[in-house]
PDB file of C-alpha atoms in Angstrom:
ATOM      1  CA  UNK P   2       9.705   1.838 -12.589  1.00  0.00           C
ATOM      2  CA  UNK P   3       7.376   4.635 -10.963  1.00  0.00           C
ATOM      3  CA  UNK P   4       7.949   5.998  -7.616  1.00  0.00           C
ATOM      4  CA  UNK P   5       3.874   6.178  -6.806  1.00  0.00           C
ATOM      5  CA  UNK P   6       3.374   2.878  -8.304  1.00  0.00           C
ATOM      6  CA  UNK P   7       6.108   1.259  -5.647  1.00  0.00           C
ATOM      7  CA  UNK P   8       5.256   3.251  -2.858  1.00  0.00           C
ATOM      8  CA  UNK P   9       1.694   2.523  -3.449  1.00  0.00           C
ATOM      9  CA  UNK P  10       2.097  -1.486  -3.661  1.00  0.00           C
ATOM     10  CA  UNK P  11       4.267  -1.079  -0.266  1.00  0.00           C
ATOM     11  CA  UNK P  12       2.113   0.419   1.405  1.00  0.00           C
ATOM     12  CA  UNK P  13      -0.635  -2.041   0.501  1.00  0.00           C
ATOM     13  CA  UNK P  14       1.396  -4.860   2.180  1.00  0.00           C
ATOM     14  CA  UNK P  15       1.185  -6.399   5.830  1.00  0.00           C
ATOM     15  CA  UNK P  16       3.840  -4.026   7.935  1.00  0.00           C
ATOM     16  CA  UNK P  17       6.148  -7.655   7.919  1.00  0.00           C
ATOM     17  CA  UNK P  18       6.278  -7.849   4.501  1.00  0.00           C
ATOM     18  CA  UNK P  19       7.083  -4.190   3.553  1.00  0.00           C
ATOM     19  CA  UNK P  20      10.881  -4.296   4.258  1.00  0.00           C
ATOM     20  CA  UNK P  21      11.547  -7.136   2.010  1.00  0.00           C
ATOM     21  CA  UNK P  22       9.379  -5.980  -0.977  1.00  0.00           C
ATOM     22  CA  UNK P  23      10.890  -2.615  -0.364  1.00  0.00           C
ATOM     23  CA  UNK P  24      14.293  -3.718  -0.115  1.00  0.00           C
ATOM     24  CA  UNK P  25      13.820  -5.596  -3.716  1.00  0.00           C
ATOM     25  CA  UNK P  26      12.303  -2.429  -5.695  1.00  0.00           C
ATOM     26  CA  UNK P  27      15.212  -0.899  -4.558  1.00  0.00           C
ATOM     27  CA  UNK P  28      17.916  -3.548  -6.013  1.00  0.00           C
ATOM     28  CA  UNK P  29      15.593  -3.631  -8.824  1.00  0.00           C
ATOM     29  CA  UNK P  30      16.155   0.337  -9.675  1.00  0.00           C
ATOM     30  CA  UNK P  31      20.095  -0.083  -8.901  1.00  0.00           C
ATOM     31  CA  UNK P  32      20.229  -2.784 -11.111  1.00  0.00           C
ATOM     32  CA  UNK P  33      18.205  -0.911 -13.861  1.00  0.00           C
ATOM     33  CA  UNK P  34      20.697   2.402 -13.785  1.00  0.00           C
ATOM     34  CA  UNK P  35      17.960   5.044 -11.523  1.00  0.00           C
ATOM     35  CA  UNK P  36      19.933   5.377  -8.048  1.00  0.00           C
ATOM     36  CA  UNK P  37      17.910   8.219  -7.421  1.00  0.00           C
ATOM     37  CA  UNK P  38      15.082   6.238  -7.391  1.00  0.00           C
ATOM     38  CA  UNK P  39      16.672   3.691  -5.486  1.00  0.00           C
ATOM     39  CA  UNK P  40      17.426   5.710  -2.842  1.00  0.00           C
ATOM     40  CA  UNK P  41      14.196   7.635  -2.481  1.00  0.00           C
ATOM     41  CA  UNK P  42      12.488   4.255  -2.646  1.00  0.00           C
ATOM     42  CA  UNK P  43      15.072   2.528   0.123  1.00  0.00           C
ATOM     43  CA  UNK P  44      14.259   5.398   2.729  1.00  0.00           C
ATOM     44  CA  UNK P  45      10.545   4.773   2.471  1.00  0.00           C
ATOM     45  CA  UNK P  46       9.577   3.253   6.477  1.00  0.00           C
ATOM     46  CA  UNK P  47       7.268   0.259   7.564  1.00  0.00           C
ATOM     47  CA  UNK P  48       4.452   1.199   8.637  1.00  0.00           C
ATOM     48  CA  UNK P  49       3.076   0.762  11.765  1.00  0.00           C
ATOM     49  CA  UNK P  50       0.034  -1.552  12.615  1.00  0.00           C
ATOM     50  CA  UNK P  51      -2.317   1.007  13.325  1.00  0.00           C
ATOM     51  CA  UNK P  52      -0.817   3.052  10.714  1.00  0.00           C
ATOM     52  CA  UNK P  53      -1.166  -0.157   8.515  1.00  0.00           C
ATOM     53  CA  UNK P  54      -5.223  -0.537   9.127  1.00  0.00           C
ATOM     54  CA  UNK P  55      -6.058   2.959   8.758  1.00  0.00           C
ATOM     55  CA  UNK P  56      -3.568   2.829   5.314  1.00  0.00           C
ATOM     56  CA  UNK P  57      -6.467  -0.237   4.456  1.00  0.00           C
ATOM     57  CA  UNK P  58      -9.241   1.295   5.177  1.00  0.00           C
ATOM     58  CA  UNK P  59      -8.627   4.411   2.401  1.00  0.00           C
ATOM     59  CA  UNK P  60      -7.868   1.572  -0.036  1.00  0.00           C
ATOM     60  CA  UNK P  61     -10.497  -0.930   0.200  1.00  0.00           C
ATOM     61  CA  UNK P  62     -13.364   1.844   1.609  1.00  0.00           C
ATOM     62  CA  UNK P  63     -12.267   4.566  -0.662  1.00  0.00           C
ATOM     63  CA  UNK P  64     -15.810   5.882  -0.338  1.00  0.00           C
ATOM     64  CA  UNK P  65     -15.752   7.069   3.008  1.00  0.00           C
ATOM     65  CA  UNK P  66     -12.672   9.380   2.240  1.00  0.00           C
ATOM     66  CA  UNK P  67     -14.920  11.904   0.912  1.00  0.00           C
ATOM     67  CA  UNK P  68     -17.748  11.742   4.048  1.00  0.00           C
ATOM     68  CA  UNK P  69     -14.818  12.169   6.573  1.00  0.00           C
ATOM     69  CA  UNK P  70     -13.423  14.785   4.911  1.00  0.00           C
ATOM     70  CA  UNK P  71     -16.492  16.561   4.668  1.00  0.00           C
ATOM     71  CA  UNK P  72     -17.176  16.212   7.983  1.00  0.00           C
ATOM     72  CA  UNK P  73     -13.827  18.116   9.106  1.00  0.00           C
ATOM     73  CA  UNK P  74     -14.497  20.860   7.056  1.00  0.00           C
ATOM     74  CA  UNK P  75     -18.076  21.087   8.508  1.00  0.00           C
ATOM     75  CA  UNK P  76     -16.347  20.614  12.058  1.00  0.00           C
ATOM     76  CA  UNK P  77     -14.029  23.035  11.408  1.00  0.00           C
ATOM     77  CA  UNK P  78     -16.182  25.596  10.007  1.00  0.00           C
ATOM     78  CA  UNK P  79     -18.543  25.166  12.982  1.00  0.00           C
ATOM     79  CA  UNK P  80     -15.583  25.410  15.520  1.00  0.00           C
ATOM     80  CA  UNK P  81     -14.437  28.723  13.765  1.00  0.00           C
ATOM     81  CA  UNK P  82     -18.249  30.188  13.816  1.00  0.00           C
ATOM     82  CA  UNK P  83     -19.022  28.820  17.158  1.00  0.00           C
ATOM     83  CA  UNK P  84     -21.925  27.789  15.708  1.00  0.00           C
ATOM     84  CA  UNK P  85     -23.153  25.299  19.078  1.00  0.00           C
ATOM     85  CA  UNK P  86     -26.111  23.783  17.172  1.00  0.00           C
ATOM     86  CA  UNK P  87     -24.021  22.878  14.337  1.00  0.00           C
ATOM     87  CA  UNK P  88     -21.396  21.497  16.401  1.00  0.00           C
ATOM     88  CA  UNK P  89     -23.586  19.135  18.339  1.00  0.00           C
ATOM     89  CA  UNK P  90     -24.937  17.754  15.444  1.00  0.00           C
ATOM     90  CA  UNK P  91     -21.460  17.347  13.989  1.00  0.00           C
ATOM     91  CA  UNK P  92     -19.982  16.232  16.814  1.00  0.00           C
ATOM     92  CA  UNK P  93     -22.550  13.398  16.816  1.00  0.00           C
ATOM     93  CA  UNK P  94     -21.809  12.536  13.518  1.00  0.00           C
ATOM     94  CA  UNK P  95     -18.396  12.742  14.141  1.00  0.00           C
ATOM     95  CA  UNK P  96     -18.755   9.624  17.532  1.00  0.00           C
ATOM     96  CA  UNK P  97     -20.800   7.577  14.493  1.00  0.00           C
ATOM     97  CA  UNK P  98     -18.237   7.791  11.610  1.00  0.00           C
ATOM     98  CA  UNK P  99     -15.259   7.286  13.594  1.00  0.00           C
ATOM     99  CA  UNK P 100     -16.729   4.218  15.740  1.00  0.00           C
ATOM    100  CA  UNK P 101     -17.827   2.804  12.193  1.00  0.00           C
ATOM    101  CA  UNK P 102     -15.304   3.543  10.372  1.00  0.00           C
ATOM    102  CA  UNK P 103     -12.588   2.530  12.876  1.00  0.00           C
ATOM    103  CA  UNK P 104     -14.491  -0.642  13.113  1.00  0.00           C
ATOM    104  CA  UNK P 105     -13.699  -1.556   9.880  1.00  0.00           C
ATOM    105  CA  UNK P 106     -10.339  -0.843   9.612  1.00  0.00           C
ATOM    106  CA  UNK P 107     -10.263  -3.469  12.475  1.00  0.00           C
ATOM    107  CA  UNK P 108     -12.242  -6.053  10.566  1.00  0.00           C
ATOM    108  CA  UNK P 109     -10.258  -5.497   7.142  1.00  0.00           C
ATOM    109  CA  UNK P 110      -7.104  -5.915   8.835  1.00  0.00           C
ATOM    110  CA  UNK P 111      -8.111  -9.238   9.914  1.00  0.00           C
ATOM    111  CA  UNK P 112      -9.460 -10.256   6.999  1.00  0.00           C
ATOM    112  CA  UNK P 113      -6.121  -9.726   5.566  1.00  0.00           C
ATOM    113  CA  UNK P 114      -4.573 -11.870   7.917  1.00  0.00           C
ATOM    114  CA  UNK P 115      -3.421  -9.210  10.744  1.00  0.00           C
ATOM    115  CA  UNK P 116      -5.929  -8.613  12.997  1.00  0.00           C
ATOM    116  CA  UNK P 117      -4.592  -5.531  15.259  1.00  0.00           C
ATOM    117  CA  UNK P 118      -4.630  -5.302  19.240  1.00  0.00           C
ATOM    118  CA  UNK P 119      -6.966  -3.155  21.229  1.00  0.00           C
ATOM    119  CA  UNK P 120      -3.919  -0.411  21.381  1.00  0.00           C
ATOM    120  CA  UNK P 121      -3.375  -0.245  17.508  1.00  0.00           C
ATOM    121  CA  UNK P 122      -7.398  -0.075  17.615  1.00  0.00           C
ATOM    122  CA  UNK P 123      -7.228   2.863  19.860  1.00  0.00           C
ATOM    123  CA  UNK P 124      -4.419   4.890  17.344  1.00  0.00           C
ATOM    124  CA  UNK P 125      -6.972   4.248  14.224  1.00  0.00           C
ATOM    125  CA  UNK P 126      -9.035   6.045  15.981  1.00  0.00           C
ATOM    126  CA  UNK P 127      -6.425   8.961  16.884  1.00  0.00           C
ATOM    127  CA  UNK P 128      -5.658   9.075  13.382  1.00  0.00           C
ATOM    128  CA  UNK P 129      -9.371   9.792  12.416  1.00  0.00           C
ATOM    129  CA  UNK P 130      -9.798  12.136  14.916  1.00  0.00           C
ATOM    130  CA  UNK P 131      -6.702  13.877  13.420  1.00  0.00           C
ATOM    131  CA  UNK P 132      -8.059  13.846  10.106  1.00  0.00           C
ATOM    132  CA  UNK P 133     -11.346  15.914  11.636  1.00  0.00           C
ATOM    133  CA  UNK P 134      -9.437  18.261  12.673  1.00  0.00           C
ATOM    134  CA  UNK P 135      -6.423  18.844  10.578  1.00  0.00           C
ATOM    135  CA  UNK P 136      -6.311  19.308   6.832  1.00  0.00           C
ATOM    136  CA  UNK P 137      -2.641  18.393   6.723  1.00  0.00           C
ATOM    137  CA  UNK P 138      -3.670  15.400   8.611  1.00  0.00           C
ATOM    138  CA  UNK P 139      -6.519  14.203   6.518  1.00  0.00           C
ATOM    139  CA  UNK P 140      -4.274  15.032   2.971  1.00  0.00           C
ATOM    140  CA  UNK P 141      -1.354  12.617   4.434  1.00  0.00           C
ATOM    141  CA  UNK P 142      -4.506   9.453   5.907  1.00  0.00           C
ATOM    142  CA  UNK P 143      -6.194  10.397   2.550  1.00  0.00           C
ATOM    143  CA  UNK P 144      -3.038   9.242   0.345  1.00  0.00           C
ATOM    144  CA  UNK P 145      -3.039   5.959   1.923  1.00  0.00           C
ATOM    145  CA  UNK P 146       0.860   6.236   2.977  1.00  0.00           C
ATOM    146  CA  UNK P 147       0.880   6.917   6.936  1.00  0.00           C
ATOM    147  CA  UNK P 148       3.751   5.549   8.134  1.00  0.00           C
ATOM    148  CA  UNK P 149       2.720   5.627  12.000  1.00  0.00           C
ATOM    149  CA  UNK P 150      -0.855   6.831  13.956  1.00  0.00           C
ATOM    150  CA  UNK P 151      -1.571  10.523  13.225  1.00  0.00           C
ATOM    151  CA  UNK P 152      -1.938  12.355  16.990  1.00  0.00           C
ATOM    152  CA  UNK P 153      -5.329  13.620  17.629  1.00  0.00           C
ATOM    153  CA  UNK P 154      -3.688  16.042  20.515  1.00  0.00           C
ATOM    154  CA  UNK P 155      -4.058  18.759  17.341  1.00  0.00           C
ATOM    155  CA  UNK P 156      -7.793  18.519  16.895  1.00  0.00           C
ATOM    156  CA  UNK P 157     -10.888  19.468  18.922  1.00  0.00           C
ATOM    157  CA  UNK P 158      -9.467  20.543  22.639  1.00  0.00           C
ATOM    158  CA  UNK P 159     -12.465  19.000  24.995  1.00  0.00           C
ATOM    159  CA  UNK P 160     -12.032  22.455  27.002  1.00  0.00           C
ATOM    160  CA  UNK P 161     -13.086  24.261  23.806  1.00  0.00           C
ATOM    161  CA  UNK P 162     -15.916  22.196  22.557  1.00  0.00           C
ATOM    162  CA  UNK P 163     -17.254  22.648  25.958  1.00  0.00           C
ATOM    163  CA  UNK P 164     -16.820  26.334  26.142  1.00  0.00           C
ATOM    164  CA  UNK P 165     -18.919  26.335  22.534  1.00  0.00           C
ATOM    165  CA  UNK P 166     -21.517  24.488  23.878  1.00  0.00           C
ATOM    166  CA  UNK P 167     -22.080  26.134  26.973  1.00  0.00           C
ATOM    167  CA  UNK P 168     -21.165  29.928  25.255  1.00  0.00           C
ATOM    168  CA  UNK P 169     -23.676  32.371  26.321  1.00  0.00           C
ATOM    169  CA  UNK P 170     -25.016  35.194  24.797  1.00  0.00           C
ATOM    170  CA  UNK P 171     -22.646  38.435  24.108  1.00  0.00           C
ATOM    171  CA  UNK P 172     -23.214  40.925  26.989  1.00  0.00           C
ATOM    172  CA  UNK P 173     -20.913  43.815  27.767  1.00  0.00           C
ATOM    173  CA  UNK P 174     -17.396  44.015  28.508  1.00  0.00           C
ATOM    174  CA  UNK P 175     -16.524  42.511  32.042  1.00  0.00           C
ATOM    175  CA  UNK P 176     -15.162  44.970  34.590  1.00  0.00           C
ATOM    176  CA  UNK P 177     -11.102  44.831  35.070  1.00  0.00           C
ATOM    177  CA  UNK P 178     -11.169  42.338  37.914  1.00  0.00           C
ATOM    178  CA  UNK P 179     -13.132  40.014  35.660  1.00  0.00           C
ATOM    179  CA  UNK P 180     -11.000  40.127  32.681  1.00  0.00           C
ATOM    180  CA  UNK P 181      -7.507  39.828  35.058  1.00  0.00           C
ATOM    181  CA  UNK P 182      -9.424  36.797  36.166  1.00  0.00           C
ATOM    182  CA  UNK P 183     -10.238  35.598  32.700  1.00  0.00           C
ATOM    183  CA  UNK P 184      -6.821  35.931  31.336  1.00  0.00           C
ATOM    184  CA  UNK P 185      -5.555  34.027  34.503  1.00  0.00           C
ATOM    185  CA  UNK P 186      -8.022  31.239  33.810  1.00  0.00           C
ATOM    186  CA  UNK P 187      -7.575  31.289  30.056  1.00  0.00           C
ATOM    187  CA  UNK P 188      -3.328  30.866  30.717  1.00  0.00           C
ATOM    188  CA  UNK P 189      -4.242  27.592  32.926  1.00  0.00           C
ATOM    189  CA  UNK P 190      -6.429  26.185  30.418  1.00  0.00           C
ATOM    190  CA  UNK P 191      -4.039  27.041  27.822  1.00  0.00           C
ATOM    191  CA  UNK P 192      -0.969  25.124  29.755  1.00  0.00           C
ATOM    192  CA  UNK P 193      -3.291  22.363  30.568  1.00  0.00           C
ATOM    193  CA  UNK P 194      -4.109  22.007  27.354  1.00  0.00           C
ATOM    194  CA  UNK P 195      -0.397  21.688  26.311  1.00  0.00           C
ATOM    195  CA  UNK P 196       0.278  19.480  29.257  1.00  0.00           C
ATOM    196  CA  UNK P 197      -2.592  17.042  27.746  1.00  0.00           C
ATOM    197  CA  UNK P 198      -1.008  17.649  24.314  1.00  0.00           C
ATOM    198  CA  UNK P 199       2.646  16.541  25.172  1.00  0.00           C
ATOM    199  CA  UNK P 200       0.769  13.900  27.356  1.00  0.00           C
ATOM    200  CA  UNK P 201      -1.005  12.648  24.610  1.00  0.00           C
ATOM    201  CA  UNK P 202       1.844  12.771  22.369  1.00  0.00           C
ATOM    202  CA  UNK P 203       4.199  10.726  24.790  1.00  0.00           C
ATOM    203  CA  UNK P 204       1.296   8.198  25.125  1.00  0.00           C
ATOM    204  CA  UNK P 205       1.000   7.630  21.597  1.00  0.00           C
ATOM    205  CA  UNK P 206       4.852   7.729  21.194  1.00  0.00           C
ATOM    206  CA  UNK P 207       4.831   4.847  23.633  1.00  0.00           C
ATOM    207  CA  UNK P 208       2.380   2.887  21.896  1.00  0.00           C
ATOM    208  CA  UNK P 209       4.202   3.456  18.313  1.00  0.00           C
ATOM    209  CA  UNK P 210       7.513   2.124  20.417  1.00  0.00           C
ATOM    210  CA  UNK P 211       5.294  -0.841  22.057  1.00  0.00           C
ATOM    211  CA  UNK P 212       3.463  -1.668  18.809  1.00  0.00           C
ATOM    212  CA  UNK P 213       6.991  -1.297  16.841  1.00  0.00           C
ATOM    213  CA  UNK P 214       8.425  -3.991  20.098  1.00  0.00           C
ATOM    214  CA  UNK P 215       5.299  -6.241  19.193  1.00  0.00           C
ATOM    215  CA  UNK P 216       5.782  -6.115  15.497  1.00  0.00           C
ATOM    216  CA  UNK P 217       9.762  -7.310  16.009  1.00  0.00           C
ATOM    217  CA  UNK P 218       8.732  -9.638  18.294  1.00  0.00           C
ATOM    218  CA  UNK P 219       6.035 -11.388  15.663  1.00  0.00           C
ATOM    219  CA  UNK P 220       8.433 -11.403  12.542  1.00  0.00           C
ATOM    220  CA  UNK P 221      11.456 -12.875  15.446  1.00  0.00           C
ATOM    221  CA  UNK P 222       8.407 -15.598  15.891  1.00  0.00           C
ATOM    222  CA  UNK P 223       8.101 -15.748  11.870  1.00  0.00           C
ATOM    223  CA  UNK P 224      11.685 -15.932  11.260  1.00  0.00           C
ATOM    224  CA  UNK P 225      12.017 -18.883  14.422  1.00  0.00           C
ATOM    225  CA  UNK P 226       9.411 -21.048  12.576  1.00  0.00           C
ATOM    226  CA  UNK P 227      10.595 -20.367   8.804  1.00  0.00           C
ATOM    227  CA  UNK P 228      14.436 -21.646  10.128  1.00  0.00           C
ATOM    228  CA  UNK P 229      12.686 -24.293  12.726  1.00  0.00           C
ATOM    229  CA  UNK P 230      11.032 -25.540   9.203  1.00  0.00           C
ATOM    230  CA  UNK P 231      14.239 -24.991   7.172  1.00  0.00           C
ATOM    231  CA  UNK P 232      15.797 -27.313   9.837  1.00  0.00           C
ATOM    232  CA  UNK P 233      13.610 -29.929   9.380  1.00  0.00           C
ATOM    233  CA  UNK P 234      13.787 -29.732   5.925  1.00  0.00           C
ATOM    234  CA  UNK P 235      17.939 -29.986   5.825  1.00  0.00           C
ATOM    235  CA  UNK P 236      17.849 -32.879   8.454  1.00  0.00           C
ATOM    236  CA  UNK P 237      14.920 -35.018   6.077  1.00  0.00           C
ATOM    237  CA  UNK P 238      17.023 -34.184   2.980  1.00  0.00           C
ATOM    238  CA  UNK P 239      20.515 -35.011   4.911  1.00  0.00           C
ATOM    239  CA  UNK P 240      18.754 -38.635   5.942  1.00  0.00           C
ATOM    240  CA  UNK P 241      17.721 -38.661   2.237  1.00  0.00           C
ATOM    241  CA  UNK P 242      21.150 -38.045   1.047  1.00  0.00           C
ATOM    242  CA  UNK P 243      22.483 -41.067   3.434  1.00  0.00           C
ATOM    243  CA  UNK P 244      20.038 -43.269   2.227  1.00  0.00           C
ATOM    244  CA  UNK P 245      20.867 -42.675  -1.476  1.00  0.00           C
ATOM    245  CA  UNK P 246      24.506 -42.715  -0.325  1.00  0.00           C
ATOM    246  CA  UNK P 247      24.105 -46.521   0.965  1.00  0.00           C
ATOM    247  CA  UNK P 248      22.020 -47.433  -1.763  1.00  0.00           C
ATOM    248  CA  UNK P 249      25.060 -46.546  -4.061  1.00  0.00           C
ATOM    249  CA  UNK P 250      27.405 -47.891  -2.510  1.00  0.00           C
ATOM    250  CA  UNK P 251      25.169 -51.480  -2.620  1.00  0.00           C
ATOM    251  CA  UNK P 252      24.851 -50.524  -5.762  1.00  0.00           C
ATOM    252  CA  UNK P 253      28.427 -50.372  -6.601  1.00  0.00           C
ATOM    253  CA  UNK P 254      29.174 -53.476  -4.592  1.00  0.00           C
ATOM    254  CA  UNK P 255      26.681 -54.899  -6.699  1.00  0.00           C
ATOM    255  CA  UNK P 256      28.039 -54.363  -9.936  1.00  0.00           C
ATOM    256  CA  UNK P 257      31.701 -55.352  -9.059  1.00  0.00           C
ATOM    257  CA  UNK P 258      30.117 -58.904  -8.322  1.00  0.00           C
ATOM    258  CA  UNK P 259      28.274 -58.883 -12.115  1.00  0.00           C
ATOM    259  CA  UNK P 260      31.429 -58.199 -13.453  1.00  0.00           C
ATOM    260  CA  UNK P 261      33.542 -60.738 -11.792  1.00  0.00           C
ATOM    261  CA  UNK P 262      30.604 -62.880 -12.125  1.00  0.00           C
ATOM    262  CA  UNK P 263      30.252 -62.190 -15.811  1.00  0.00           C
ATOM    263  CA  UNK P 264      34.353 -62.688 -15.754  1.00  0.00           C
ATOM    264  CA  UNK P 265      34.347 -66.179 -14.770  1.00  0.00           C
ATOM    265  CA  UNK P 266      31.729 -67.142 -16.704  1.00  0.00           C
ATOM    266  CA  UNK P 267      33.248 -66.115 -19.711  1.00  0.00           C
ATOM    267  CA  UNK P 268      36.489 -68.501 -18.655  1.00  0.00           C
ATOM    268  CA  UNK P 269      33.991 -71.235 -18.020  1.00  0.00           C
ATOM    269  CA  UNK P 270      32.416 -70.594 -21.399  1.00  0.00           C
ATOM    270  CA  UNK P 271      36.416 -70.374 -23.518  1.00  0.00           C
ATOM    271  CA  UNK P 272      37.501 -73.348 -21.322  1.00  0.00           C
ATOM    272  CA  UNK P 273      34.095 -75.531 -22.196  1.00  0.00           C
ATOM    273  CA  UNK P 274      34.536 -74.193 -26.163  1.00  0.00           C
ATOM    274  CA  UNK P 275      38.337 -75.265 -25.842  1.00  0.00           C
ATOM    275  CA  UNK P 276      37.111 -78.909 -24.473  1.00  0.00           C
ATOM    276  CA  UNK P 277      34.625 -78.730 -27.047  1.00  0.00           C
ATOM    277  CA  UNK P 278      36.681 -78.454 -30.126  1.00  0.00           C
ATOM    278  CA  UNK P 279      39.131 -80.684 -28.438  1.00  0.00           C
ATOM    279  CA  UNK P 280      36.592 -83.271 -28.470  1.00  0.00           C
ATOM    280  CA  UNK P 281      35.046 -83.125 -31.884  1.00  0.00           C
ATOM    281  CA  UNK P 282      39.088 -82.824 -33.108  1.00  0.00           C
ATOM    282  CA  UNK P 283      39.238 -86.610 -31.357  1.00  0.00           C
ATOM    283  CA  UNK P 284      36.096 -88.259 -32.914  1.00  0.00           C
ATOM    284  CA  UNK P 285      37.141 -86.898 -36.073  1.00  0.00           C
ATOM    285  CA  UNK P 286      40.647 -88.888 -35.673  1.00  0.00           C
ATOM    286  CA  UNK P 287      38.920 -92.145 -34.610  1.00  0.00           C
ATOM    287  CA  UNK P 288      36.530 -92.054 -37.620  1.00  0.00           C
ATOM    288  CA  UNK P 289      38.936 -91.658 -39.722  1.00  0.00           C
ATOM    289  CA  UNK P 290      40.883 -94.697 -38.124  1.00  0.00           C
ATOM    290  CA  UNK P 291      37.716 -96.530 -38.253  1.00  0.00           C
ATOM    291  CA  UNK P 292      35.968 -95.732 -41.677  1.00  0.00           C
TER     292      UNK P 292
END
C-alpha cells in the first residue's frame, strides 16, 4: 500500500466520505503489519468544502495548473519591478482566470453531487488568490491535497497595488518633514494592513468553523435517513419474520393432523384386512361343508 496512492484517492472523495475510506486504509495497513503507515495515513484531515472544490478543480482541469501558476510568477515579478503597465495587464488577467476558474470548481463540484454554498464559493476564490501570490501556496493547491481554503490575506495588499499604479516618477529626496510624514503614513498603512490581515484571517476562520458546522450537520441528516431507512427495513423484515412464524406454526399444526390422520387410517385399513381374512376364512369353511 502507497502513502501517495491513499492520500491521493482520499482526497478525490466528497469531504463525507473521506473519514470512512480513510479510516479503512488505515485498518487495512494495521492489518497488513505497516503501523507507520497506518498512522501517517489515520492523521490525514477531511477536507473542507471549499477546500474540497478547489482539490477538484487541479484534478479534473489539470491544465489550468500551469496558466495560474504562470500568472503568479508574472504577478509577482511585476509587483517586485513595479512594473504598473505589466501589472494592469496582469491584474486583468488575474479578475478573468480566477472568476473562470472559480466558476468551475463550482460547477464540478456539483456535478459530483456536492454543489457548494455561496461562502465555500467565496474561499475557492481566496485560495486562488493565494496561489497568485504565494509560491508555498500554489505548491500545496497544486498537489491537489488542501485540507481547508488557503487565506488570500498573504497576497496582493490593495494599498500596494494602488501605490504601483499611481507611482510617479523618481524625483529627489523629500525634505525631513516629508519623510517624518511618510514614515508616519507608511506605519498606519502597515498596521492597517495587518488589521485587514488578522481580519481576513478570522473571517475565513469563521467560515472554515461554519462550513465545518454545515458539513456535520449534512452527514447528521445522512446518518438520520440511512437509520430512518434501516428502521424501516428491521420493522418490514420483523413483520416478515411473524408472518413466516404463523405460517409454521399452521404448518406444524398441519402435519400433526396428517399424521393422526394417516394413523387412523392405517387402523381402519388392519381392522378391514382383519375382517377381510376373517371372511374369506368363513366361506372357505362353508364350501367345504357344502362341496
Amino acid at each position: 500500500m502507497d502513502f501517495d496512492a491513499v492520500a491521493d484517492e482520499l482526497y478525490g472523495l466528497r469531504p463525507e466520505h473521506f473519514t470512512t475510506a480513510r479510516d479503512r486504509h488505515a485498518a487495512a495497513a494495521r492489518k497488513a503489519g505497516d503501523r507507520a503507515l497506518a498512522e501517517k495515513i489515520g492523521k490525514l484531515r477531511r477536507p473542507s468544502l471549499s477546500a474540497w472544490a478547489s482539490n477538484l478543480l487541479v484534478r479534473e482541469q489539470p491544465d489550468q495548473v500551469e496558466p495560474l501558476l504562470n500568472l503568479g510568477e508574472g504577478l509577482r515579478q511585476a509587483h517586485h519591478d513595479l512594473d504598473g503597465a505589466q501589472l494592469r495587464e496582469l491584474i486583468r488577467q488575474q479578475r478573468v482566470l480566477i472568476s473562470t476558474l472559480s466558476r468551475q470548481a463550482g460547477q464540478l463540484a456539483a456535478q459530483a453531487g456536492r454543489p457548494i454554498t455561496p461562502d465555500a464559493q467565496r474561499e475557492v476564490e481566496s485560495t486562488l488568490q493565494a496561489v497568485l501570490a504565494d509560491p508555498d501556496a500554489a505548491r500545496q493547491w497544486a498537489a491537489g491535497r488542501l485540507v481547508r481554503p488557503l487565506d488570500a490575506a498573504v497576497g496582493f495588499p490593495a494599498v500596494a497595488q494602488d501605490a504601483v499604479r499611481r507611482a510617479p516618477a523618481v524625483s529627489a529626496a523629500p525634505p525631513p518633514a516629508t519623510r517624518r510624514k511618510s514614515a508616519a503614513d507608511e506605519t498606519r498603512r502597515e498596521r492597517l494592513a495587518k488589521a485587514r490581515e488578522e481580519a481576513e484571517s478570522a473571517t475565513a476562520e469563521l467560515r472554515a468553523a461554519e462550513e465545518e458546522a454545515q458539513t456535520a450537520a449534512h452527514d447528521a441528516e445522512d446518518a438520520k435517513k440511512q437509520a430512518d431507512q434501516l428502521r424501516q427495513r428491521v420493522s418490514g423484515l420483523a413483520e416478515e419474520l411473524e408472518r413466516a412464524e404463523e405460517e409454521h406454526r399452521q404448518a406444524v399444526a398441519a402435519e400433526r393432523q396428517a399424521r393422526e390422520r394417516a394413523r387412523f387410517v392405517d387402523r381402519r385399513v388392519t381392522e378391514t384386512r382383519r375382517r377381510a381374512k376373517s371372511a374369506a376364512a368363513r366361506v372357505e369353511r362353508l364350501t367345504a361343508d357344502n362341496p
